[in-house]
PDB file of C-alpha atoms in Angstrom:
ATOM      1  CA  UNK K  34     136.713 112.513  83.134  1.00 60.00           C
ATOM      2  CA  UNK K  35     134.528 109.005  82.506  1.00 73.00           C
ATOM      3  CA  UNK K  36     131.432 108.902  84.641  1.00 79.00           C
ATOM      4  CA  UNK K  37     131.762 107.657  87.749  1.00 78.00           C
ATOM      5  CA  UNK K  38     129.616 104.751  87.933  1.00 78.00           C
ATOM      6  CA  UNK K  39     127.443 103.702  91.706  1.00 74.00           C
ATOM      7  CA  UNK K  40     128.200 100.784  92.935  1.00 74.00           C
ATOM      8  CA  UNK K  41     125.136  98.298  93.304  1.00 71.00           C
ATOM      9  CA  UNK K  42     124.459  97.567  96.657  1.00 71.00           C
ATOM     10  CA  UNK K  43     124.261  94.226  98.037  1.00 77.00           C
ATOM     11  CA  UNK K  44     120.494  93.408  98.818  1.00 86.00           C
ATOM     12  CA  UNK K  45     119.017  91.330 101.451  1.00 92.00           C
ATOM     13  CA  UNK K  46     116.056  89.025 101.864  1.00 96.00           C
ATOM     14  CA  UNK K  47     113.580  91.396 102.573  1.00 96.00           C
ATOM     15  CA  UNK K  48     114.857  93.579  99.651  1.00 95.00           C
ATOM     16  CA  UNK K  49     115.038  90.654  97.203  1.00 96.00           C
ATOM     17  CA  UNK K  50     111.565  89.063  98.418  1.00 97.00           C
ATOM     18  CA  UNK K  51     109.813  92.504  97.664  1.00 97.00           C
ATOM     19  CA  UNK K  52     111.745  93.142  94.183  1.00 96.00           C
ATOM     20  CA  UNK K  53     110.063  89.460  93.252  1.00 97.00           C
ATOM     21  CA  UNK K  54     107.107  90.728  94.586  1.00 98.00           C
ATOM     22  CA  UNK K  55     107.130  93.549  92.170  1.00 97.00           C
ATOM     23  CA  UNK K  56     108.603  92.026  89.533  1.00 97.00           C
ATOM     24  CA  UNK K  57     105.850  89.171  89.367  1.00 97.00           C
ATOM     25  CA  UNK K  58     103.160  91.790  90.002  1.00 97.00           C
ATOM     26  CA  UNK K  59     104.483  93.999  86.745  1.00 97.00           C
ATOM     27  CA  UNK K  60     103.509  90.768  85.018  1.00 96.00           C
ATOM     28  CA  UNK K  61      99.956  91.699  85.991  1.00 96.00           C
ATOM     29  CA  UNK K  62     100.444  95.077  84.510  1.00 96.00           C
ATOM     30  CA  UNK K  63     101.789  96.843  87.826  1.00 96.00           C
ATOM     31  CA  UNK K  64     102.454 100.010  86.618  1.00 94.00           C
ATOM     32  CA  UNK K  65     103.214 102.554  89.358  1.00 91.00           C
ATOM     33  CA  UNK K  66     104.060 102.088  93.346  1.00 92.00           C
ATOM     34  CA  UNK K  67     103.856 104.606  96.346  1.00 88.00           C
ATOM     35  CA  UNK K  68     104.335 104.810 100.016  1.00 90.00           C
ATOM     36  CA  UNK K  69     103.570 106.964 102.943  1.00 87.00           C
ATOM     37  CA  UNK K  70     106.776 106.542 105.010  1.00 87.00           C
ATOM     38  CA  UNK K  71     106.493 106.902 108.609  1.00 87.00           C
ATOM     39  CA  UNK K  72     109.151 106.908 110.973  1.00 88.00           C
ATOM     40  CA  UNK K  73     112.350 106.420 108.567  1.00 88.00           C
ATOM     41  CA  UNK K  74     115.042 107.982 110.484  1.00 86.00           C
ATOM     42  CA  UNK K  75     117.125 104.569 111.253  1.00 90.00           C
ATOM     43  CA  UNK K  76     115.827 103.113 108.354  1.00 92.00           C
ATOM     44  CA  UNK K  77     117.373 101.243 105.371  1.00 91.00           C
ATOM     45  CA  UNK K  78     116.279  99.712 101.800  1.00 92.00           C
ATOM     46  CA  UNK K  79     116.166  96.419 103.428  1.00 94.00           C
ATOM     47  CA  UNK K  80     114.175  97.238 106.729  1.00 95.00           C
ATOM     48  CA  UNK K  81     112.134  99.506 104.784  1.00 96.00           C
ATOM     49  CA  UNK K  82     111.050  96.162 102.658  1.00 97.00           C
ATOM     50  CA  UNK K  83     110.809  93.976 105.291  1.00 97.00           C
ATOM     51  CA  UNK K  84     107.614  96.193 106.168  1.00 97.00           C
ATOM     52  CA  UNK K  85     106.264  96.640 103.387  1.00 98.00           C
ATOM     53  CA  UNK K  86     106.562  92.809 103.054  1.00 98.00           C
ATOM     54  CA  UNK K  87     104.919  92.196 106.219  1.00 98.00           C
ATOM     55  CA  UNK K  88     102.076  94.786 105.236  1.00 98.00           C
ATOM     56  CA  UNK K  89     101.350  92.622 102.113  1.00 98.00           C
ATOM     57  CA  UNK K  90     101.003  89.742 103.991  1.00 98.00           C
ATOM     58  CA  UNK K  91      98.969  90.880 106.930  1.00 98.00           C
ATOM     59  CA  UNK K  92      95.285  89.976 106.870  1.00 98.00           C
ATOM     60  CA  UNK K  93      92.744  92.224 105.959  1.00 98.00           C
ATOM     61  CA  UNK K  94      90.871  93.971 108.612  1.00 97.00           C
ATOM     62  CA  UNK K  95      87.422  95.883 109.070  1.00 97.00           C
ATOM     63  CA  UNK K  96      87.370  99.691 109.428  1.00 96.00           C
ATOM     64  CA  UNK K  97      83.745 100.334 110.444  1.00 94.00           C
ATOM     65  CA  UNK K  98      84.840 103.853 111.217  1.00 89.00           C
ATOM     66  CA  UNK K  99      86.474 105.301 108.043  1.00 90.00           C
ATOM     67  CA  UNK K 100      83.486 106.544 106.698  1.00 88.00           C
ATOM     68  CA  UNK K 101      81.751 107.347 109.430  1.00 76.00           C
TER      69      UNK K 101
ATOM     70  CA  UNK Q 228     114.903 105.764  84.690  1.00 50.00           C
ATOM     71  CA  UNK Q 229     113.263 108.219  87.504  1.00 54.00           C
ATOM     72  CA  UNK Q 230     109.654 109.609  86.750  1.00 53.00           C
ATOM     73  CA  UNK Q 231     109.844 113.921  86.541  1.00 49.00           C
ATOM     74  CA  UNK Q 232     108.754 115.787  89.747  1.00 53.00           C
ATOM     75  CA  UNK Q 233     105.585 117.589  89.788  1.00 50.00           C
ATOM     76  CA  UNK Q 234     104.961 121.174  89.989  1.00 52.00           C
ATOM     77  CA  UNK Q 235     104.421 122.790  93.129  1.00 52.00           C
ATOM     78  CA  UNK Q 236     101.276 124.991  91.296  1.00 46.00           C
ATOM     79  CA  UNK Q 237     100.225 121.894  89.661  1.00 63.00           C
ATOM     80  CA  UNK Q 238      99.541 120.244  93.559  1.00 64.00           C
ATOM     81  CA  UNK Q 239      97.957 123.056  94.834  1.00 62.00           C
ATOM     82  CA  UNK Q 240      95.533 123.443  91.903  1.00 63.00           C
ATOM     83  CA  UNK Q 241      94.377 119.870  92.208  1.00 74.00           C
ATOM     84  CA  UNK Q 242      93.715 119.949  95.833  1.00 73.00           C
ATOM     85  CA  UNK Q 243      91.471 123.202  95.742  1.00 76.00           C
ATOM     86  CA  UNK Q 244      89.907 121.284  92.698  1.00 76.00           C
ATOM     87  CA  UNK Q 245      89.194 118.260  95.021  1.00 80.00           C
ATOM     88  CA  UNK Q 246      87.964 120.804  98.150  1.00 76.00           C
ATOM     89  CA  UNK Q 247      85.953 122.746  95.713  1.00 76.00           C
ATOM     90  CA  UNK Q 248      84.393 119.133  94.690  1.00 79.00           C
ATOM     91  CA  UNK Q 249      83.821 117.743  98.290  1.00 76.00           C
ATOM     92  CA  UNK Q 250      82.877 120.485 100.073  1.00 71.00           C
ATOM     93  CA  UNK Q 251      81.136 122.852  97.372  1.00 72.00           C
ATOM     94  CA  UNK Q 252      80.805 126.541  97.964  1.00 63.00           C
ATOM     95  CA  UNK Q 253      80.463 125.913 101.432  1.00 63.00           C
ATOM     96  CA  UNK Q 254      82.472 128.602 103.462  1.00 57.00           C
ATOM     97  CA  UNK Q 255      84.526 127.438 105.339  1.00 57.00           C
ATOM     98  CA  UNK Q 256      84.595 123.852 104.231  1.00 59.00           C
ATOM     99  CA  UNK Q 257      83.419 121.463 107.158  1.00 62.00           C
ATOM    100  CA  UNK Q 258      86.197 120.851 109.438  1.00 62.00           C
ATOM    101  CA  UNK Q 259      86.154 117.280 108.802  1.00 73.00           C
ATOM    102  CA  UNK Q 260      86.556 116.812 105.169  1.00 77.00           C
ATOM    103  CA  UNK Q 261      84.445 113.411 103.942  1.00 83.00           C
ATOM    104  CA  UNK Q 262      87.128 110.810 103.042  1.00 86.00           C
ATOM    105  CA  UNK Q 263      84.073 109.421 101.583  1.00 89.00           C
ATOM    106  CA  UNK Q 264      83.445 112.230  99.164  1.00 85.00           C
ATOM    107  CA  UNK Q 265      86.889 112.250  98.432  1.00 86.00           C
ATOM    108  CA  UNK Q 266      86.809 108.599  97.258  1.00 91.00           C
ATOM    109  CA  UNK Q 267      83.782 109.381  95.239  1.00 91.00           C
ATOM    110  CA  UNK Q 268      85.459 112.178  93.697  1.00 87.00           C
ATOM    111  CA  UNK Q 269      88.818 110.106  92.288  1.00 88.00           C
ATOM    112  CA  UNK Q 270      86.286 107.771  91.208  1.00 94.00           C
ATOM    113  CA  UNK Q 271      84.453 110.124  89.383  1.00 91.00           C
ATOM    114  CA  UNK Q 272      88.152 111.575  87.895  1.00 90.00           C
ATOM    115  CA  UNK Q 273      89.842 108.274  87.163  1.00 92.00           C
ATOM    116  CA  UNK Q 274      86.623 105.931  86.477  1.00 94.00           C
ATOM    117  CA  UNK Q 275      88.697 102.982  84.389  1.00 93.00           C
ATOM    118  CA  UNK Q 276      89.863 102.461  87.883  1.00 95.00           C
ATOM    119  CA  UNK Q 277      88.645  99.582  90.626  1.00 97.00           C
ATOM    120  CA  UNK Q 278      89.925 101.177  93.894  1.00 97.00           C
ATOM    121  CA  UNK Q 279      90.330  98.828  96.595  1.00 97.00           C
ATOM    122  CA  UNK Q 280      91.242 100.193 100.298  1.00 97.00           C
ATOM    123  CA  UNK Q 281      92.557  97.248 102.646  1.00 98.00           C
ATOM    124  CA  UNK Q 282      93.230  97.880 106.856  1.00 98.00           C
ATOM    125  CA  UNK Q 283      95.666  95.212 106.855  1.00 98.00           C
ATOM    126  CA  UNK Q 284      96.328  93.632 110.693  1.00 98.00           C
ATOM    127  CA  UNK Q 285      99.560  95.389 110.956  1.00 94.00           C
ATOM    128  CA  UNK Q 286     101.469  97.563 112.964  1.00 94.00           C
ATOM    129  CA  UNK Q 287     103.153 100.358 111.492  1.00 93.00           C
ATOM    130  CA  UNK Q 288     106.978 101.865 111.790  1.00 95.00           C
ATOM    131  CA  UNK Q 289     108.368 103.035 109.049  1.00 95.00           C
ATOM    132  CA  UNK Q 290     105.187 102.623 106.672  1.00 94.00           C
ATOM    133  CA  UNK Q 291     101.371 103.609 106.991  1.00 91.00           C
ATOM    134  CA  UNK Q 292     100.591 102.979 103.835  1.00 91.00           C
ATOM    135  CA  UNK Q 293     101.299 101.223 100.476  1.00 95.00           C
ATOM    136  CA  UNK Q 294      99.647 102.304  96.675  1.00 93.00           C
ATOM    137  CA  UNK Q 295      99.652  99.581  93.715  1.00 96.00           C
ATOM    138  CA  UNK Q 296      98.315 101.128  90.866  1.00 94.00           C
ATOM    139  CA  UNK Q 297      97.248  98.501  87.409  1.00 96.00           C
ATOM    140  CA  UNK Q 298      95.766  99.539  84.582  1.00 94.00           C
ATOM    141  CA  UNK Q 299      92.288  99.215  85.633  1.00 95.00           C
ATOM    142  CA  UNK Q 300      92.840  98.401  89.795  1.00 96.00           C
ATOM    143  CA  UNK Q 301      94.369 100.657  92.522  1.00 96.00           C
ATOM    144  CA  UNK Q 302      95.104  98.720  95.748  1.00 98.00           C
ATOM    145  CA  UNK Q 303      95.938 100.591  98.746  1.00 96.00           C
ATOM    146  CA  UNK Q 304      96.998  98.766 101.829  1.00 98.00           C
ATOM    147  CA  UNK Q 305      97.565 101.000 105.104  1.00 97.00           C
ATOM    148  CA  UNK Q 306      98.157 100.050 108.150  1.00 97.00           C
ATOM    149  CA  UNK Q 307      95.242  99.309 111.107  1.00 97.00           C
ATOM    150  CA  UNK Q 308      97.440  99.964 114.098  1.00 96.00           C
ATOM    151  CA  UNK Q 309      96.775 103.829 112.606  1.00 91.00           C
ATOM    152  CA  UNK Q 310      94.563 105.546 114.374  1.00 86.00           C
ATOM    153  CA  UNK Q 311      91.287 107.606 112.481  1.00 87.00           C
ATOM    154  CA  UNK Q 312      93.366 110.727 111.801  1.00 81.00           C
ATOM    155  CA  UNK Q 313      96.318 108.359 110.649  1.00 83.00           C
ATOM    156  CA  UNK Q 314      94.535 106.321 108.740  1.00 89.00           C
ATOM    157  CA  UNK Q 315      92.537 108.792 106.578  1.00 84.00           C
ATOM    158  CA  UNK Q 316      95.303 111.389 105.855  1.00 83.00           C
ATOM    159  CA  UNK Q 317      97.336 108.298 104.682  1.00 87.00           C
ATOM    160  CA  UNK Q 318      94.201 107.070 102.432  1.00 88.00           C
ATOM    161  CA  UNK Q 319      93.686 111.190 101.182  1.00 86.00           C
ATOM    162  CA  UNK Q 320      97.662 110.879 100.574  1.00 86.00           C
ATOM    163  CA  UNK Q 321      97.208 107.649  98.351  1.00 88.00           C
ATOM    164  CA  UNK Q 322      94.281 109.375  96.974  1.00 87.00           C
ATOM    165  CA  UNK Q 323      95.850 112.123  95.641  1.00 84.00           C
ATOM    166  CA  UNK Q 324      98.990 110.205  94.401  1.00 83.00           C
ATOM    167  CA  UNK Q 325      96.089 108.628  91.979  1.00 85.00           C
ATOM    168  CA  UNK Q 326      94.922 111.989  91.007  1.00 83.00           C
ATOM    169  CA  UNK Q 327      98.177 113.967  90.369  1.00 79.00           C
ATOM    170  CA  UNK Q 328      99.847 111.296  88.083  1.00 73.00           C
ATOM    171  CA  UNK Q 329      99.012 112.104  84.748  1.00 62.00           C
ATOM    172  CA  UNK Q 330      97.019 108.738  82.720  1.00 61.00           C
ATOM    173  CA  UNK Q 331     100.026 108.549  80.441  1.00 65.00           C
ATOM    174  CA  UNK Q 332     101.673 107.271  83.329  1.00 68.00           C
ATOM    175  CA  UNK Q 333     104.813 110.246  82.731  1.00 66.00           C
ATOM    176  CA  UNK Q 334     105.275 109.724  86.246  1.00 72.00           C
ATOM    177  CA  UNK Q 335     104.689 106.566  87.152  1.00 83.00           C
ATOM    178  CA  UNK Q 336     107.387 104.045  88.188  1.00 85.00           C
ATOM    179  CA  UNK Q 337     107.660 100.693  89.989  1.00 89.00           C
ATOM    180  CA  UNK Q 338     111.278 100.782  90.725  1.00 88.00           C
ATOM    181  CA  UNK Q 339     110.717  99.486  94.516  1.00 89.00           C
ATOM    182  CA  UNK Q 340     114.508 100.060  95.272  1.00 88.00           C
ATOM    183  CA  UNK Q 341     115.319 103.601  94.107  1.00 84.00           C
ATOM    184  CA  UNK Q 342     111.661 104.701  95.415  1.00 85.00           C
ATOM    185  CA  UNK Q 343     112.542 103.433  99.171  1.00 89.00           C
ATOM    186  CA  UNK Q 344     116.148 105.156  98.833  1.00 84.00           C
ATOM    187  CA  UNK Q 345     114.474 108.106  97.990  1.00 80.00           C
ATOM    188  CA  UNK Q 346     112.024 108.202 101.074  1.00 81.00           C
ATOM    189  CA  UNK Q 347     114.126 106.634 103.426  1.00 85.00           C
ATOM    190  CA  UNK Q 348     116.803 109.686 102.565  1.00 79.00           C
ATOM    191  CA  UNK Q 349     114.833 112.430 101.946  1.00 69.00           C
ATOM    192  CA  UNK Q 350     116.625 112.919  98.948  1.00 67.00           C
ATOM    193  CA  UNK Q 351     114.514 113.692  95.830  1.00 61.00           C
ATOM    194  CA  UNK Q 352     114.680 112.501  92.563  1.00 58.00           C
ATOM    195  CA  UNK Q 353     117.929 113.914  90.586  1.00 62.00           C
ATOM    196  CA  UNK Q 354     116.546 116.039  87.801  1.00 57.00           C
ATOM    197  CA  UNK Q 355     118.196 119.525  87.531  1.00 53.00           C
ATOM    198  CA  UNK Q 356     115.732 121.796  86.981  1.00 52.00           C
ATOM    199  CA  UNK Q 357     113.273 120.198  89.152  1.00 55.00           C
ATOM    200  CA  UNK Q 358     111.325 121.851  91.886  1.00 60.00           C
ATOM    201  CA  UNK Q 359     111.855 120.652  95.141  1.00 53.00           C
ATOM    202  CA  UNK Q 360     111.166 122.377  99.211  1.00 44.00           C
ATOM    203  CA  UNK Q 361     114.113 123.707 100.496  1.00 42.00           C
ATOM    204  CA  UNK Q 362     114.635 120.945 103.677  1.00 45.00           C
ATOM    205  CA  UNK Q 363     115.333 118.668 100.683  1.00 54.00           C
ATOM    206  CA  UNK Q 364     117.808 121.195  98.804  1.00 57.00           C
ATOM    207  CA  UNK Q 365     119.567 121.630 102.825  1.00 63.00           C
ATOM    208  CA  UNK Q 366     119.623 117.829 102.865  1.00 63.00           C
ATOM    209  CA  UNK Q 367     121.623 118.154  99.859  1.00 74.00           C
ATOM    210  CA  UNK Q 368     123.754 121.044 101.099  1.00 77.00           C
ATOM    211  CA  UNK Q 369     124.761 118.687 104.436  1.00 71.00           C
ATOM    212  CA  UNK Q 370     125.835 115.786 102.026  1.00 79.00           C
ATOM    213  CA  UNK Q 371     128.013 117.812 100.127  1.00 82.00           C
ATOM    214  CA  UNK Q 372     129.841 119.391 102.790  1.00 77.00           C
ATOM    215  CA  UNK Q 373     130.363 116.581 104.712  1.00 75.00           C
ATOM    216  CA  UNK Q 374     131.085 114.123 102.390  1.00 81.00           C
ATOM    217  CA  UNK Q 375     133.030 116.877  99.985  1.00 78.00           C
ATOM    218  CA  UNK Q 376     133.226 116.688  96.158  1.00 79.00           C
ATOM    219  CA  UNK Q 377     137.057 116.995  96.485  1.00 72.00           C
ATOM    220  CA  UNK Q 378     137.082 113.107  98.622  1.00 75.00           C
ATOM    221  CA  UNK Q 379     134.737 111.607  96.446  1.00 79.00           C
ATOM    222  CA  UNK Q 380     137.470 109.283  94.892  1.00 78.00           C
ATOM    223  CA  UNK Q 381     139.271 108.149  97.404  1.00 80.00           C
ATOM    224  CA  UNK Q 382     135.884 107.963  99.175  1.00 83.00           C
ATOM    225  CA  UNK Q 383     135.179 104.933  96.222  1.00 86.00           C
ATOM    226  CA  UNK Q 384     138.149 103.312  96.406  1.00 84.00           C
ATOM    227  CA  UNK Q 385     137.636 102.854 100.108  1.00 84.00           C
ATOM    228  CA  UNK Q 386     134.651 101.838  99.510  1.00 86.00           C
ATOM    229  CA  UNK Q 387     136.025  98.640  97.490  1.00 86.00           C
ATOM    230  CA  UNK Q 388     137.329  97.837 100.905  1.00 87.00           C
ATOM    231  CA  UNK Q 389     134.639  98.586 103.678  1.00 88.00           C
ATOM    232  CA  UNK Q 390     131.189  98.610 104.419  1.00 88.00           C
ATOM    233  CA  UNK Q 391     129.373 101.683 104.220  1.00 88.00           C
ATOM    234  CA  UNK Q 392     129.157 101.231 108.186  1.00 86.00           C
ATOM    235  CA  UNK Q 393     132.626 101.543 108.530  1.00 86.00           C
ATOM    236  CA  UNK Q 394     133.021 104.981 106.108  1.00 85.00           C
ATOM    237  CA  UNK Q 395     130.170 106.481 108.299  1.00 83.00           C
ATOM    238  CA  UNK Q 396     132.533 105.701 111.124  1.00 82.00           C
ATOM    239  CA  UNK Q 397     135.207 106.969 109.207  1.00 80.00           C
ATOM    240  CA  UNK Q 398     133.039 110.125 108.011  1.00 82.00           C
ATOM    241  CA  UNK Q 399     130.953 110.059 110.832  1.00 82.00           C
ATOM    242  CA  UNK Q 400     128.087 110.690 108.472  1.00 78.00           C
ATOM    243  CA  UNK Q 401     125.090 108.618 109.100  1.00 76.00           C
ATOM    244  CA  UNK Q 402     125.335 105.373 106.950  1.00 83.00           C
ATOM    245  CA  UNK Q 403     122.409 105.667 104.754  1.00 77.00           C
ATOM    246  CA  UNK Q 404     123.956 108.909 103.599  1.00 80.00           C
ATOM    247  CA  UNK Q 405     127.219 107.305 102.800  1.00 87.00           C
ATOM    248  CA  UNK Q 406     124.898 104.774 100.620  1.00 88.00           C
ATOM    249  CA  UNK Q 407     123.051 106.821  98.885  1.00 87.00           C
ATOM    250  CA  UNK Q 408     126.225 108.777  97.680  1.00 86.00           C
ATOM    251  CA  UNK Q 409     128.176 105.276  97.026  1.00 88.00           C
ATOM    252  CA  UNK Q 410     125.194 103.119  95.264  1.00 86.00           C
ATOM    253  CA  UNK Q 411     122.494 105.306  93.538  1.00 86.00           C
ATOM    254  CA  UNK Q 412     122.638 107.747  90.646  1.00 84.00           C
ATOM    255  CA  UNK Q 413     123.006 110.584  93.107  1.00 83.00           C
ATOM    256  CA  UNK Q 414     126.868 109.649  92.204  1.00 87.00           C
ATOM    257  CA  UNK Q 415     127.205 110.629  88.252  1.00 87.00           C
ATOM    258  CA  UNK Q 416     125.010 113.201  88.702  1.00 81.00           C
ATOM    259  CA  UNK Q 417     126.663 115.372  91.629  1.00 82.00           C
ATOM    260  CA  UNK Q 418     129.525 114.297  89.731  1.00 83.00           C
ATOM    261  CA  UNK Q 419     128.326 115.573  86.779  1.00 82.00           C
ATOM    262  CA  UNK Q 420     126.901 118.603  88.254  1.00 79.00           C
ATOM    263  CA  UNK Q 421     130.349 119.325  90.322  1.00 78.00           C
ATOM    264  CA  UNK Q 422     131.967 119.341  87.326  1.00 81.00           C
ATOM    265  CA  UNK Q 423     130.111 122.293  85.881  1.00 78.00           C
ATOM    266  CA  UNK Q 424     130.591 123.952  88.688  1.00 77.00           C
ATOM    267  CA  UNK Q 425     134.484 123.430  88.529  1.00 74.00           C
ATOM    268  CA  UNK Q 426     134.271 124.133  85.378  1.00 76.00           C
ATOM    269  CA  UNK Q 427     132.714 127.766  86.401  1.00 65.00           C
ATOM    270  CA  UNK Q 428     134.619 128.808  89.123  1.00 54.00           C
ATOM    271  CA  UNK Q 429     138.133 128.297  86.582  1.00 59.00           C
ATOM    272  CA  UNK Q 430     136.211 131.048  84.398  1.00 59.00           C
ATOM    273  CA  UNK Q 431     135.632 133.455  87.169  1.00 51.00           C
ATOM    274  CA  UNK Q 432     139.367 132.541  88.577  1.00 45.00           C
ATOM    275  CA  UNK Q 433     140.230 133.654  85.399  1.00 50.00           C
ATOM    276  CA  UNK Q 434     138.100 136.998  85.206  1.00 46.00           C
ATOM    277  CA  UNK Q 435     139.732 137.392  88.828  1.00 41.00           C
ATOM    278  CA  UNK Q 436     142.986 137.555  86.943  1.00 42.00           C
ATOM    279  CA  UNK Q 437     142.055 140.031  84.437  1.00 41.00           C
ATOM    280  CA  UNK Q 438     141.272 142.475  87.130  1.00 39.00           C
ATOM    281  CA  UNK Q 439     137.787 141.577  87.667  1.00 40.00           C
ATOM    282  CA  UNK Q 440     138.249 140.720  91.131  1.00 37.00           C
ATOM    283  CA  UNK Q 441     136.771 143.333  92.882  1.00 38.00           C
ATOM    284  CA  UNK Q 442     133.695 142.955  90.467  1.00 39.00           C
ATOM    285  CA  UNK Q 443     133.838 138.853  91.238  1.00 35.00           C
ATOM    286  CA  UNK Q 444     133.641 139.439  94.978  1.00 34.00           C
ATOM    287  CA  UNK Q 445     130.743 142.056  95.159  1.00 37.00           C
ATOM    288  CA  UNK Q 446     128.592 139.214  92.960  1.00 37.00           C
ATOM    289  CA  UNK Q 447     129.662 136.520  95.599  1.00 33.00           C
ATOM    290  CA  UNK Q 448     128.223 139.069  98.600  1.00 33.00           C
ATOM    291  CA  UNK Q 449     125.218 139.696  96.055  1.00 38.00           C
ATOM    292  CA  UNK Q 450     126.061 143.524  96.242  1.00 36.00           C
ATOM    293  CA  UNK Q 451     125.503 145.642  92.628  1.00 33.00           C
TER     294      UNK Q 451
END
């Protein structure tokens, strides 16, 4: 029997505004990417990237208490 | 292609390495291990590497925290709606993602798709022989009962035809499930793996035949 082949998934905005994130970042030598997923139980590929989108773009805050 | 899993042993032995670091030969450790001293310490390890820790003005869901590792620059963005505890387990988490991936970067990968898939379904990466807890092995399990080896065709062809919302209707399997099995390489490889199987049970069908059957059923019950 051939192999059965997946069948790419159509991706949305979110998912194709974080794969050109990545892919423009690799061009800056991006070499490896994690996350610490919270509550993913209704999640999907494309809400998923929507906030890790929004996390890149959010301003940076202080954290007077992490090493405290 | 998918980085290799780590070894359970292997995880372990670098976080006693890091307690024995941070906290010393102090017994017990202090109950509130410095995320300080724990920064210091991956410093220390990995010192070709800038690491940069941003609280980003954002309220977290589905993700406390983000890793971007470069050649010489780790940038970890978590999320400030956190609270303390929240916010330095997910930096320790990050922290040790930097320390258990080997410099040769074996396990690295920037495959943002296939790495979401893989959290969002619990489902880890598809290597074989690869060591993995057993509520990911039951996730597994679940899958292929449901959504059986033996409907996996027409399960495709349907596919051609509906959304994955409407087989998870149709299945009534949650829809992320029914994607993972349609669109990633989960597909050729339980295929692959089914196969084998198959291909085993014909041989013991056929032992059954030669007599073997009592034999063949005392294995399956795990009696000698």
């Amino acid at each position: 029997m051939n192999a059965i082949q997946p069948i790419k998934a159509p991706q949305g905005p979110e998912t194709r505004k974080f794969l050109a994130w990545i892919e423009g970042e690799r061009a800056k030598g991006l070499q490896d990417i994690s996350f610490f997923p919270l509550n993913t139980a209704h999640s999907t590929v494309e809400t998923f990237s929507g906030e890790v989108n929004r996390l890149l773009e959010a301003p940076t805050l202080p954290d007077p208490d992490l090493f405290r | 292609m998918k980085p290799p899993g780590h070894r359970l042993c292997d995880a372990f032995l670098i976080a006693r390495s890091v307690v024995d670091q941070v906290a010393g030969r102090q017994v017990p450790p202090p109950w509130e291990m410095p995320l300080s001293a724990v920064l210091e310490h991956t410093k220390r390890v990995l010192p070709e590497l800038q690491i940069d820790l941003q609280r980003r003005d954002f309220a977290a869901d589905q993700v406390a925290s983000a890793l971007f590792r470069y050649p010489q620059r780790a940038l970890i963005l978590y999320a400030g709606s956190l609270n303390i505890c929240w916010r330095r387990f997910a930096l320790c988490k990050e922290l040790a993602h930097l320390l258990i991936d080997d410099k040769g970067g074996r396990h690295f990968s920037t495959d943002g798709e296939a790495i979401i898939s893989e959290l969002i379904t619990q489902i880890p990466h598809l290597e074989p022989e690869s060591e993995m807890s057993s509520e990911m092995v039951t996730v597994l399990i679940a899958m292929e009962i449901l959504l059986p080896w033996r409907q996996r065709r027409a399960l495709l062809e349907t596919s051609r035809l509906h959304s994955d919302a409407h087989l998870a209707l149709r299945c009534r399997v949650p829809e992320k499930f029914i994607h993972h099995l349609l669109h990633t390489d989960y597909l050729p490889f339980s295929q692959s793996l089914n196969e084998r199987l198959d291909g085993e049970a014909q041989s013991s069908f056929d032992g059954m035949r030669d007599g073997n059957a009592v034999l063949y059923g005392r294995a399956l019950l795990g009696e000698s």
